[in-house]
Short mmCIF file of C-alpha atoms and ligand atoms in Angstrom, two decimals:
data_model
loop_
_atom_site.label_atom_id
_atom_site.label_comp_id
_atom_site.label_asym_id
_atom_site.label_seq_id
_atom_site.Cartn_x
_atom_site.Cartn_y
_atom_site.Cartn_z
CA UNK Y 11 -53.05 -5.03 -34.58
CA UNK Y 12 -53.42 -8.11 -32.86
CA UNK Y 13 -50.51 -9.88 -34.42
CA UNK Y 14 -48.34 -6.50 -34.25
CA UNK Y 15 -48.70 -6.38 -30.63
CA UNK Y 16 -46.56 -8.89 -29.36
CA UNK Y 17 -43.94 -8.21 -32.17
CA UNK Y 18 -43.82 -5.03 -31.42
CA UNK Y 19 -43.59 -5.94 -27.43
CA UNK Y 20 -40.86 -8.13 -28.89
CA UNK Y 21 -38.50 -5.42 -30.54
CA UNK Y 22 -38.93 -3.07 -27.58
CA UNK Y 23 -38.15 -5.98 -25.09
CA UNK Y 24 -34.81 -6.60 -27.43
CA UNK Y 25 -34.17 -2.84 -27.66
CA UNK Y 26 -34.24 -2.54 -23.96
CA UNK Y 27 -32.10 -5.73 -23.39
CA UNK Y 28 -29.35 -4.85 -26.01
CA UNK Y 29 -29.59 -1.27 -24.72
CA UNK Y 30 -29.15 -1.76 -21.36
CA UNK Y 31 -26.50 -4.79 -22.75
CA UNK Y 32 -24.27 -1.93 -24.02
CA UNK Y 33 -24.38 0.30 -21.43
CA UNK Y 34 -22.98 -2.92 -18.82
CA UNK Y 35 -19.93 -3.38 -21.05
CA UNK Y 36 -19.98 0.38 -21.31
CA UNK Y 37 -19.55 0.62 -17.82
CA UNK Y 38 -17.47 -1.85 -17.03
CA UNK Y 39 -14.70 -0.44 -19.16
CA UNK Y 40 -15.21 2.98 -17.91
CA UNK Y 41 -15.25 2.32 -14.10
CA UNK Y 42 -11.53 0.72 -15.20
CA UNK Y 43 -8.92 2.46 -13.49
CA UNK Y 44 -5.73 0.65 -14.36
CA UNK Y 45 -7.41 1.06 -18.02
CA UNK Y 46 -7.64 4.61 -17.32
CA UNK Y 47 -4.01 4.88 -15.89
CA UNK Y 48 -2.37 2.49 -17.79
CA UNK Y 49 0.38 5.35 -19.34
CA UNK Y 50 1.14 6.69 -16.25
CA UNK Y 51 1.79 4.10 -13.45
CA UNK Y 52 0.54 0.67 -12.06
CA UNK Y 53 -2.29 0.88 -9.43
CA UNK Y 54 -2.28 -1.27 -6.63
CA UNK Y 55 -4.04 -2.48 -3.66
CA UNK Y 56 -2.96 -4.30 -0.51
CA UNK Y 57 -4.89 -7.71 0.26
CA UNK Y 58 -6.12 -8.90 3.55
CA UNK Y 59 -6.11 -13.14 4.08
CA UNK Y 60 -10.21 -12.76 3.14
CA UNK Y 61 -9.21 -11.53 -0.22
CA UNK Y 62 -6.61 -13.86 -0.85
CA UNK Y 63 -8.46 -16.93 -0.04
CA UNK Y 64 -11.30 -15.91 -2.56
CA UNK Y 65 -13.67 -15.56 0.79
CA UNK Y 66 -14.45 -11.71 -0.07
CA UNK Y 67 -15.61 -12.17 -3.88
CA UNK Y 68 -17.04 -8.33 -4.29
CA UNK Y 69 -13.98 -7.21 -3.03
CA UNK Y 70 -12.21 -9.49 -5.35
CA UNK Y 71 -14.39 -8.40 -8.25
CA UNK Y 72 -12.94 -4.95 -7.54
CA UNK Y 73 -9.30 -6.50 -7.55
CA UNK Y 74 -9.63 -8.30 -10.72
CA UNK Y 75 -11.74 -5.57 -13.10
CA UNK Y 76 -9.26 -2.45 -11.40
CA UNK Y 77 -6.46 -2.70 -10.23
CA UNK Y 78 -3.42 -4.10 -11.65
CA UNK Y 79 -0.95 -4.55 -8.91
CA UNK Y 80 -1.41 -6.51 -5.23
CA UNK Y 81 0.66 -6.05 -2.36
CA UNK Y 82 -0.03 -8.62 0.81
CA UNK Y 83 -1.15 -6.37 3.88
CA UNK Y 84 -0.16 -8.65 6.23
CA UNK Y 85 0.72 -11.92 5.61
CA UNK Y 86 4.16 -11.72 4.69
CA UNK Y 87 5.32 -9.83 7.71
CA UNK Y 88 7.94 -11.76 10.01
CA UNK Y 89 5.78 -12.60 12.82
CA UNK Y 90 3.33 -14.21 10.36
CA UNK Y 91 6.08 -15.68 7.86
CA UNK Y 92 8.90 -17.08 10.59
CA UNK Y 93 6.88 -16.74 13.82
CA UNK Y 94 9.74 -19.77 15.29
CA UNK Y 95 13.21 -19.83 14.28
CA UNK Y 96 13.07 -21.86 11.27
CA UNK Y 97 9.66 -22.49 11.44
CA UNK Y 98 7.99 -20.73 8.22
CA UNK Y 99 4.05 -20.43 7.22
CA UNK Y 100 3.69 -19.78 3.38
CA UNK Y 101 0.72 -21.04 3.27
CA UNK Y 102 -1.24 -17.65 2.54
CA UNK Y 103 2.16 -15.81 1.01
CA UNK Y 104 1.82 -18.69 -1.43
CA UNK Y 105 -1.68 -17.94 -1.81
CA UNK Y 106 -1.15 -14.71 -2.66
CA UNK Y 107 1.33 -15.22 -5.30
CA UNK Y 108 -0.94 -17.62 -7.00
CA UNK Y 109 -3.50 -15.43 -7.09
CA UNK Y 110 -1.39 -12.40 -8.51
CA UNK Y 111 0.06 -14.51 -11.05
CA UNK Y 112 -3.02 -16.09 -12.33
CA UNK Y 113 -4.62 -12.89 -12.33
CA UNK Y 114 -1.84 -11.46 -14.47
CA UNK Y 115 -0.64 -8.90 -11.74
CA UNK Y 116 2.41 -6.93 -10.63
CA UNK Y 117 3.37 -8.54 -6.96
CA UNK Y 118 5.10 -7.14 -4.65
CA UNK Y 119 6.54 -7.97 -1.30
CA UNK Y 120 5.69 -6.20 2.31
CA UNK Y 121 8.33 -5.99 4.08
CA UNK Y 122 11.41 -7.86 4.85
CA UNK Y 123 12.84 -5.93 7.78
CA UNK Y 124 10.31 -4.22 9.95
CA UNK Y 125 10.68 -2.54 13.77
CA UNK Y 126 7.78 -3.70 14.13
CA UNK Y 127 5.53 -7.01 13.48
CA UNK Y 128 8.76 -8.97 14.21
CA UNK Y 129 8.60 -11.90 16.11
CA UNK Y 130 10.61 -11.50 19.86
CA UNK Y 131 12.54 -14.73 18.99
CA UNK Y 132 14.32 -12.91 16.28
CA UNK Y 133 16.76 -10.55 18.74
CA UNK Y 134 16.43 -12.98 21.65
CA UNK Y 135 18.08 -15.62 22.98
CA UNK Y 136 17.49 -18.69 24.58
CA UNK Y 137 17.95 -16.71 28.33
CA UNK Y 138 15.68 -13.89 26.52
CA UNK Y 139 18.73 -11.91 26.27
CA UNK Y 140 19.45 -9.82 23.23
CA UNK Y 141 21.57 -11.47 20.46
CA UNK Y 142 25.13 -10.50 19.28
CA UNK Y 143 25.24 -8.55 16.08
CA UNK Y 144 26.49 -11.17 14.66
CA UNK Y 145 23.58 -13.51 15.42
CA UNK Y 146 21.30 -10.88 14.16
CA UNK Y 147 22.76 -10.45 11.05
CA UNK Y 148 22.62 -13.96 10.61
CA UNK Y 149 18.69 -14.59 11.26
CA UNK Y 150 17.76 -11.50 9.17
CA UNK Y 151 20.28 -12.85 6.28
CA UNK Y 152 18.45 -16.29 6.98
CA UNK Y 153 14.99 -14.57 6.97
CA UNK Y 154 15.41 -12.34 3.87
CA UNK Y 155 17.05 -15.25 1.87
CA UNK Y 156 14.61 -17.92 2.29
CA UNK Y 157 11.14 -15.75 1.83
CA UNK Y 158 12.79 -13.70 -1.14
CA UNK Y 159 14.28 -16.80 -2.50
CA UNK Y 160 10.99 -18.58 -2.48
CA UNK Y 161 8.94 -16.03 -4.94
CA UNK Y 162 12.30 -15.28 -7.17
CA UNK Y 163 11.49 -14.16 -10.65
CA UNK Y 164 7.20 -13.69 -8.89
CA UNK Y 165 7.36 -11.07 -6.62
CA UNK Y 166 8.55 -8.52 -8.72
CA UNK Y 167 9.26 -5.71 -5.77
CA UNK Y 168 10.41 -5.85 -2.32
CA UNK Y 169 9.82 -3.80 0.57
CA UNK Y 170 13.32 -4.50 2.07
CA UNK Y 171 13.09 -2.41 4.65
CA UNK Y 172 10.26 -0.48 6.64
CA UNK Y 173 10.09 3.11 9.03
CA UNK Y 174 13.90 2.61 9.94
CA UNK Y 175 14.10 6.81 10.15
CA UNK Y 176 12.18 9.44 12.27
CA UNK Y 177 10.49 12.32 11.22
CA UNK Y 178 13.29 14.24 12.52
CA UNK Y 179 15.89 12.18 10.36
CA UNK Y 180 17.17 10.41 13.02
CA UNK Y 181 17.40 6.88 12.89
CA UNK Y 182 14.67 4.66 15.03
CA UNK Y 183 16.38 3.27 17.91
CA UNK Y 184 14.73 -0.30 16.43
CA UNK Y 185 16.27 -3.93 18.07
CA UNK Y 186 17.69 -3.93 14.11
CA UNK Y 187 19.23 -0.63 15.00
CA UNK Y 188 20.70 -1.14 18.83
CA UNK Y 189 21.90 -4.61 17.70
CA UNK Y 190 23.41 -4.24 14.47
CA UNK Y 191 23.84 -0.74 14.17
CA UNK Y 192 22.58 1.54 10.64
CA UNK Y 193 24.70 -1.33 8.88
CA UNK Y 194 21.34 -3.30 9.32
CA UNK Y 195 19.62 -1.16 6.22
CA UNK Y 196 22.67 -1.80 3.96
CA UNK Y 197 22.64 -5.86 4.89
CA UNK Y 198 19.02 -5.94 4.10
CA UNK Y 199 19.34 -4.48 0.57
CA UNK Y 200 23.05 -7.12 -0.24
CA UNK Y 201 20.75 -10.21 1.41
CA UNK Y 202 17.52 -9.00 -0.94
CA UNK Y 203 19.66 -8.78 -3.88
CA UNK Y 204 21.74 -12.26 -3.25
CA UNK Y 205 18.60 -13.95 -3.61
CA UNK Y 206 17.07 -12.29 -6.43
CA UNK Y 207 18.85 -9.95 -8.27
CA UNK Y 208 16.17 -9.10 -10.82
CA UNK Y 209 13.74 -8.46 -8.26
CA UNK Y 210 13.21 -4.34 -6.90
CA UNK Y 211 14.30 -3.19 -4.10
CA UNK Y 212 12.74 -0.65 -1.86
CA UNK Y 213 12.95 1.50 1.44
CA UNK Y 214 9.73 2.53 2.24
CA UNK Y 215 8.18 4.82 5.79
CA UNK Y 216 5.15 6.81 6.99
CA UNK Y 217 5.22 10.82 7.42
CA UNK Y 218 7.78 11.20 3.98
CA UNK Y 219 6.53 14.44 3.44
CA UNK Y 220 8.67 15.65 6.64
CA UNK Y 221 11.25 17.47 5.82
CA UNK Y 222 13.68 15.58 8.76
CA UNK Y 223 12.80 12.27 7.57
CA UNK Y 224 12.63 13.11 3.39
CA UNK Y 225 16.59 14.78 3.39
CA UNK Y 226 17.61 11.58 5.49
CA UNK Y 227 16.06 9.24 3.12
CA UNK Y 228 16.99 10.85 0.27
CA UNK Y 229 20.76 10.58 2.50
CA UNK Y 230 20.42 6.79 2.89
CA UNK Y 231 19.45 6.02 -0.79
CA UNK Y 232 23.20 8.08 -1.52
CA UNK Y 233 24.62 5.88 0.70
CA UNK Y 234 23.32 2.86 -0.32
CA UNK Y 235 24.26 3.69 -4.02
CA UNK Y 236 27.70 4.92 -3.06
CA UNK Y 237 28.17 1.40 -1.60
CA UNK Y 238 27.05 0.04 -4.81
CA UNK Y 239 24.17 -1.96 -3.32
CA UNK Y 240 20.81 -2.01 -5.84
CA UNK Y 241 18.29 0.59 -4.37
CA UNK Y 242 14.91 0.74 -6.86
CA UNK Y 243 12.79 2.91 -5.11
CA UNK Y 244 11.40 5.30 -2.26
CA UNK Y 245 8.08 3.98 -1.29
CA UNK Y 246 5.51 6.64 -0.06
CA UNK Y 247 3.22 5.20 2.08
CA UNK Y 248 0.75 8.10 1.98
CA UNK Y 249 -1.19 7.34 5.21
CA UNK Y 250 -2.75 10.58 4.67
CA UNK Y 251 -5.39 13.05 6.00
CA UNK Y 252 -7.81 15.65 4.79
CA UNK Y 253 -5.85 18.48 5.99
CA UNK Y 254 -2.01 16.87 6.03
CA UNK Y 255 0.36 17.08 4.31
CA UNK Y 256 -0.10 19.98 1.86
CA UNK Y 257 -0.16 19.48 -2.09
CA UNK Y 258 3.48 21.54 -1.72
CA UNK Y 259 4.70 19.73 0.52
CA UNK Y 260 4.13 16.16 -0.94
CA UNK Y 261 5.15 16.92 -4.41
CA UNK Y 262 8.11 18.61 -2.94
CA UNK Y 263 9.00 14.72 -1.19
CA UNK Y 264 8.25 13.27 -4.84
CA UNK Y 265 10.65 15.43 -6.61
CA UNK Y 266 13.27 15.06 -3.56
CA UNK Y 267 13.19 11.21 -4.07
CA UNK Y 268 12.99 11.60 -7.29
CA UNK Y 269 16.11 13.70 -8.20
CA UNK Y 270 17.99 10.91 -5.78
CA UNK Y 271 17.33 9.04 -8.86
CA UNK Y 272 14.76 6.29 -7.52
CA UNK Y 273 11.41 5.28 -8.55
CA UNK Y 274 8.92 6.78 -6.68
CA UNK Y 275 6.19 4.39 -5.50
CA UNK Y 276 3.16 5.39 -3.49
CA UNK Y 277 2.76 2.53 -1.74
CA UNK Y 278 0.02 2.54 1.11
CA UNK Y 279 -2.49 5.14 0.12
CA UNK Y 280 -5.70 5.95 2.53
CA UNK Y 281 -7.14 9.40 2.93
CA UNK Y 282 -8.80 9.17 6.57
CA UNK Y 283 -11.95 11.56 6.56
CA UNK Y 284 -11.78 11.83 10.46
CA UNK Y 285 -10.31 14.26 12.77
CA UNK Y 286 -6.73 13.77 13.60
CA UNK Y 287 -4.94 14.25 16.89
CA UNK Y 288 -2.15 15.33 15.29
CA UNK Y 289 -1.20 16.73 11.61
CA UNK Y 290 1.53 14.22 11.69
CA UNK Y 291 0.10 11.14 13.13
CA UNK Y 292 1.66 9.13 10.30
CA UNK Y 293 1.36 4.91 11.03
CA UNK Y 294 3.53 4.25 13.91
CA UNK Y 295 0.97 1.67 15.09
CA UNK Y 296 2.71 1.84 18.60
CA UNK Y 297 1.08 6.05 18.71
CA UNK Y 298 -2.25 4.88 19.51
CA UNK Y 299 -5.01 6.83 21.52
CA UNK Y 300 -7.91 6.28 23.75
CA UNK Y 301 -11.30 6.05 22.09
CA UNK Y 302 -12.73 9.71 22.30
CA UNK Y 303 -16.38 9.98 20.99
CA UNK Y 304 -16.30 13.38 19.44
CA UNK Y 305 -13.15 12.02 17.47
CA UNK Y 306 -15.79 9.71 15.46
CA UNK Y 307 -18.10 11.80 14.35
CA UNK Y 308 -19.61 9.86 11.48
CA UNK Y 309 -20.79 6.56 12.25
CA UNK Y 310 -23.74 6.26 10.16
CA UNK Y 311 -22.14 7.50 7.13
CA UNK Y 312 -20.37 10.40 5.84
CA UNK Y 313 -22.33 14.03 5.62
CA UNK Y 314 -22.25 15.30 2.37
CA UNK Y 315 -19.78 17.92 2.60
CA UNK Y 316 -17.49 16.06 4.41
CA UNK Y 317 -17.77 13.13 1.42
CA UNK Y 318 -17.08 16.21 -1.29
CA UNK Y 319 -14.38 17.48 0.65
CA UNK Y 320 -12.86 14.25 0.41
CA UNK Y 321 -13.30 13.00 -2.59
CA UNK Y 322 -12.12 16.90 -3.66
CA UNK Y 323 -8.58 15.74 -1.62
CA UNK Y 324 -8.39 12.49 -3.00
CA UNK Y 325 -9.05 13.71 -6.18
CA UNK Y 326 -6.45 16.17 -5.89
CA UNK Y 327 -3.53 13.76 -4.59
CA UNK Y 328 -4.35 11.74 -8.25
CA UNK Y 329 -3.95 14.64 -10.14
CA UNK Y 330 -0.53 15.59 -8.70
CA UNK Y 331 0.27 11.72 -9.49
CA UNK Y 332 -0.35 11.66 -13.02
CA UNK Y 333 0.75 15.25 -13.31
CA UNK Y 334 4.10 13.49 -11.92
CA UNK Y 335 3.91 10.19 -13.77
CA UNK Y 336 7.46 10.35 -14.78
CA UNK Y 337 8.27 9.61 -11.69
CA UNK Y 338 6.15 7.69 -9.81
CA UNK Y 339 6.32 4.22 -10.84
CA UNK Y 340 2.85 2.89 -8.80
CA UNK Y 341 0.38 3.97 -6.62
CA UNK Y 342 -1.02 1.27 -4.46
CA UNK Y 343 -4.30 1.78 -1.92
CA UNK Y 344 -4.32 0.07 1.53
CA UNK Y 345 -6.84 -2.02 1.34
CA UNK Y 346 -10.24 -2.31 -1.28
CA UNK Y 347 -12.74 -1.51 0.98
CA UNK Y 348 -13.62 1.18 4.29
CA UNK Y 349 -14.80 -1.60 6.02
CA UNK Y 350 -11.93 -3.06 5.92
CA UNK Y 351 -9.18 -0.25 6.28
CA UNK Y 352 -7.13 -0.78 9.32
CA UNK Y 353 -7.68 3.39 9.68
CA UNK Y 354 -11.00 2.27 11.80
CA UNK Y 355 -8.77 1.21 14.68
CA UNK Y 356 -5.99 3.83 14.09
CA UNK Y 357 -5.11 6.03 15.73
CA UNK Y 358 -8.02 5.18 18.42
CA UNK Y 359 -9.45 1.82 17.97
CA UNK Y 360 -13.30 1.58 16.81
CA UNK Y 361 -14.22 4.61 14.58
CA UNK Y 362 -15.65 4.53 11.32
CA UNK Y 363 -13.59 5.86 8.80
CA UNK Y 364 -13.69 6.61 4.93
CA UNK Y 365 -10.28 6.32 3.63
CA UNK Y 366 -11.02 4.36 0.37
CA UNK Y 367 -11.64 4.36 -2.80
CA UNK Y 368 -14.80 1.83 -2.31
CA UNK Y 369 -16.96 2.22 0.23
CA UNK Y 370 -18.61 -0.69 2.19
CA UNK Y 371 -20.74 -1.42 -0.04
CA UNK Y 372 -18.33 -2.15 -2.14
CA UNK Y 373 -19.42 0.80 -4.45
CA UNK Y 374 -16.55 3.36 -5.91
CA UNK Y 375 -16.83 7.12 -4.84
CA UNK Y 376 -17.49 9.73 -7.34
CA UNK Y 377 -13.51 10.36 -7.03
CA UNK Y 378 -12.90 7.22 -9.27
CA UNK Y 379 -15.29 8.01 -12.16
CA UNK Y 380 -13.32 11.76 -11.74
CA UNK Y 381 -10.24 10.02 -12.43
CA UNK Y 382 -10.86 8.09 -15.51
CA UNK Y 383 -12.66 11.09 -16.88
CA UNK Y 384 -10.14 13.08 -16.65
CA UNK Y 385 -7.44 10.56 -18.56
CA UNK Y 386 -10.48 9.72 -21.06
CA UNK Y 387 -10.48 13.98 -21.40
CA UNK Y 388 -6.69 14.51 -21.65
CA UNK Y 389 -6.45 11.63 -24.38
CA UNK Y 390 -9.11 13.41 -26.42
CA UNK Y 391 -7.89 16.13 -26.44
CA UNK Y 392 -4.29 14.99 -27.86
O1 LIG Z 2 -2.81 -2.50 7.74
C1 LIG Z 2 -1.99 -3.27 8.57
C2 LIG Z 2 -2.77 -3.74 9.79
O2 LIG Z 2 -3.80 -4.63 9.40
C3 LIG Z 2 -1.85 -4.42 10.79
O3 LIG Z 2 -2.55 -4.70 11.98
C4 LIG Z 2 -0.66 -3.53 11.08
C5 LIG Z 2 0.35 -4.23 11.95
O4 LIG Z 2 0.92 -5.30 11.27
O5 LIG Z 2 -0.01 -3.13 9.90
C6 LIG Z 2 -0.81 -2.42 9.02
O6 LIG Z 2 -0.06 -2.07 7.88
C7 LIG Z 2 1.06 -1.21 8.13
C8 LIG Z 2 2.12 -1.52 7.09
O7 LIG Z 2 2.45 -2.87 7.16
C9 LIG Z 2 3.34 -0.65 7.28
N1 LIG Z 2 3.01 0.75 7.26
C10 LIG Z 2 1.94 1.14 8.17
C11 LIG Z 2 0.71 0.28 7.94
C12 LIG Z 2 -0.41 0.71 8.84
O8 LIG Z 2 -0.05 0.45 10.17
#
């Protein structure tokens, strides 16, 4: 007995090792979610400068194991990109094409021509006067040539232009706009194309579920076409609440875009778990609101019901996503982390919001095991 002790100690110490061996790898694979959604569409994330410089390594643990797709969340905006005439910082663009690329993902690029984020150099001159059209079209041509140029063949998708139409299907009275005129949307798309015509090209905007905004869209994707410029996609951003829009109403906007004969991309998912001011407060990050202390309820973590409910709505918006994988092309998240979701400061700066798939500890909600279960389930069943 003496000798059989520590053999025996032995085996169960190996059982319990390869065990709980098996059950890592196990899990690994089945917390996987571009395994999980690999037949139906890429899934995405956007990447803050932590991420891309490798500072954040749980978040980039996330990125690497699920997630196949990366779109930068800031750092390829104008302001950041061109922020003097001429002047251009790729440092962290460059970054983040490395990164994608050794990492064997599917980049894309946010955004070419924005209302917003764009340097004031770009309409002004040297009086601080407005420029001509002409000298408009000229720095955005310059602008959209040299950054698309730069990542030809790499980034594989551009967001050519951004929230150029209201909800009301008017157009946003932008600089772009008043300058140039609605020409401005059709110039983006020729520039995007002259300097890489394999790469995507997409219009994407906030608040597509709107009726106003969806029809006049689904308008300017005609037009573009009918001018035989290359249009790709619609990109969704799906800044969405718990409450807003309805299930009807979104997959109504999917097929819509999606009978215009684009891709469908949802490209800046968040679910916020907070109260809203407004059922349409979309992403205009100009619509901000004072701080109001009953309007951030949930500082020290979500109550139970309210997690439920939300992971019940996220869950939800995925199943109408697969259920429409033939014609959504990607679904990309706004971020990895709560903690890091730029929904804390919008629309009232300093709450604590949920609108995530991993919280901040870095740990996936029930909503993500839900999804690859119900893939794993469905290919069963086949
Ligand atoms: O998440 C982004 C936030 O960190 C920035 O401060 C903000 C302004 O550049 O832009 C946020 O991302 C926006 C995206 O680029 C376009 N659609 C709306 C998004 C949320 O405002």
């Amino acid at each position: 007995m003496k000798v059989l002790t520590p053999i025996l100690s032995l085996c169960l110490a190996f059982a319990i090792f390869s065990c709980s061996a098996n059950k890592k790898e196990y899990e690994v694979k089945e917390t996987s979610l571009k395994e999980a959604l690999k037949d139906k569409f890429l899934i995405g994330t956007a990447l803050n400068t932590n991420h891309i410089w490798g500072k954040d390594t749980a978040a980039i643990k996330i990125v690497t194991e699920q997630f196949n797709s990366i779109v930068a969340e800031n750092c390829m905006k104008s302001m950041y990109i061109q922020p003097t005439e001429g002047e251009f910082y790729f440092k962290d663009a460059d970054k983040f094409v490395e990164y994608g690329e050794q990492n064997n993902l599917y980049i894309t690029g946010h955004t070419l021509i924005w209302h917003s984020q764009t340097p004031d150099w770009f309409f002004t001159d040297d009086k601080g006067k407005d420029v001509s059209r002409e000298v408009l079209i000229e720095r955005m041509k310059n602008h959209i040539k040299t950054v698309v140029s730069r990542y030809k063949g790499r980034i594989k998708g551009w967001d050519v232009v951004n929230e150029a139409i209201l909800e009301d299907g008017s157009w946003r009275n932008s600089k772009f706009y008043k300058i140039i005129g609605e020409d401005f949307i059709s110039l983006a798309f020729q520039f995007a194309h002259e300097a890489d015509p394999d790469a995507e090209l997409y219009y994407n905007d906030y608040n597509e579920w709107h009726a106003g905004k969806r029809d006049a869209i689904v308008k300017l994707v005609n037009s573009l076409k009918e001018k035989g410029l290359r249009i790709d996609g619609v990109g969704m951003q799906g800044h969405l609440g718990m409450d807003y829009p309805s299930l009807d109403e979104y997959r109504a906007a999917i097929d819509t875009y999606s009978s215009a004969g684009v891709k469908v991309l949802i490209t800046e998912l968040d679910v916020s778990a907070l109260p809203s001011p407004r059922r349409d407060i979309g992403a205009n990050i100009a619509d901000t609101e004072a701080y109001r202390q009953e309007m951030n309820p949930y500082t020290n973590g979500l109550p139970d019901s309210i997690s439920s409910a939300w992971n019940k709505r996220m869950g939800e918006l995925f199943n109408l996503f697969i259920d429409n994988s033939d014609k959504i092309a990607r679904v990309t998240m706004w971020g990895v982390t709560d903690g890091d979701s730029w929904k804390n400061n919008y629309p009232m700066p300093g709450r604590t919001d949920y609108p995530l798939l991993f919280d901040r500890q870095y740990k996936a909600k029930p909503v993500v095991k839900e999804i690859i279960n119900k893939l794993k389930v469905k290919k069963s069943k086949k």
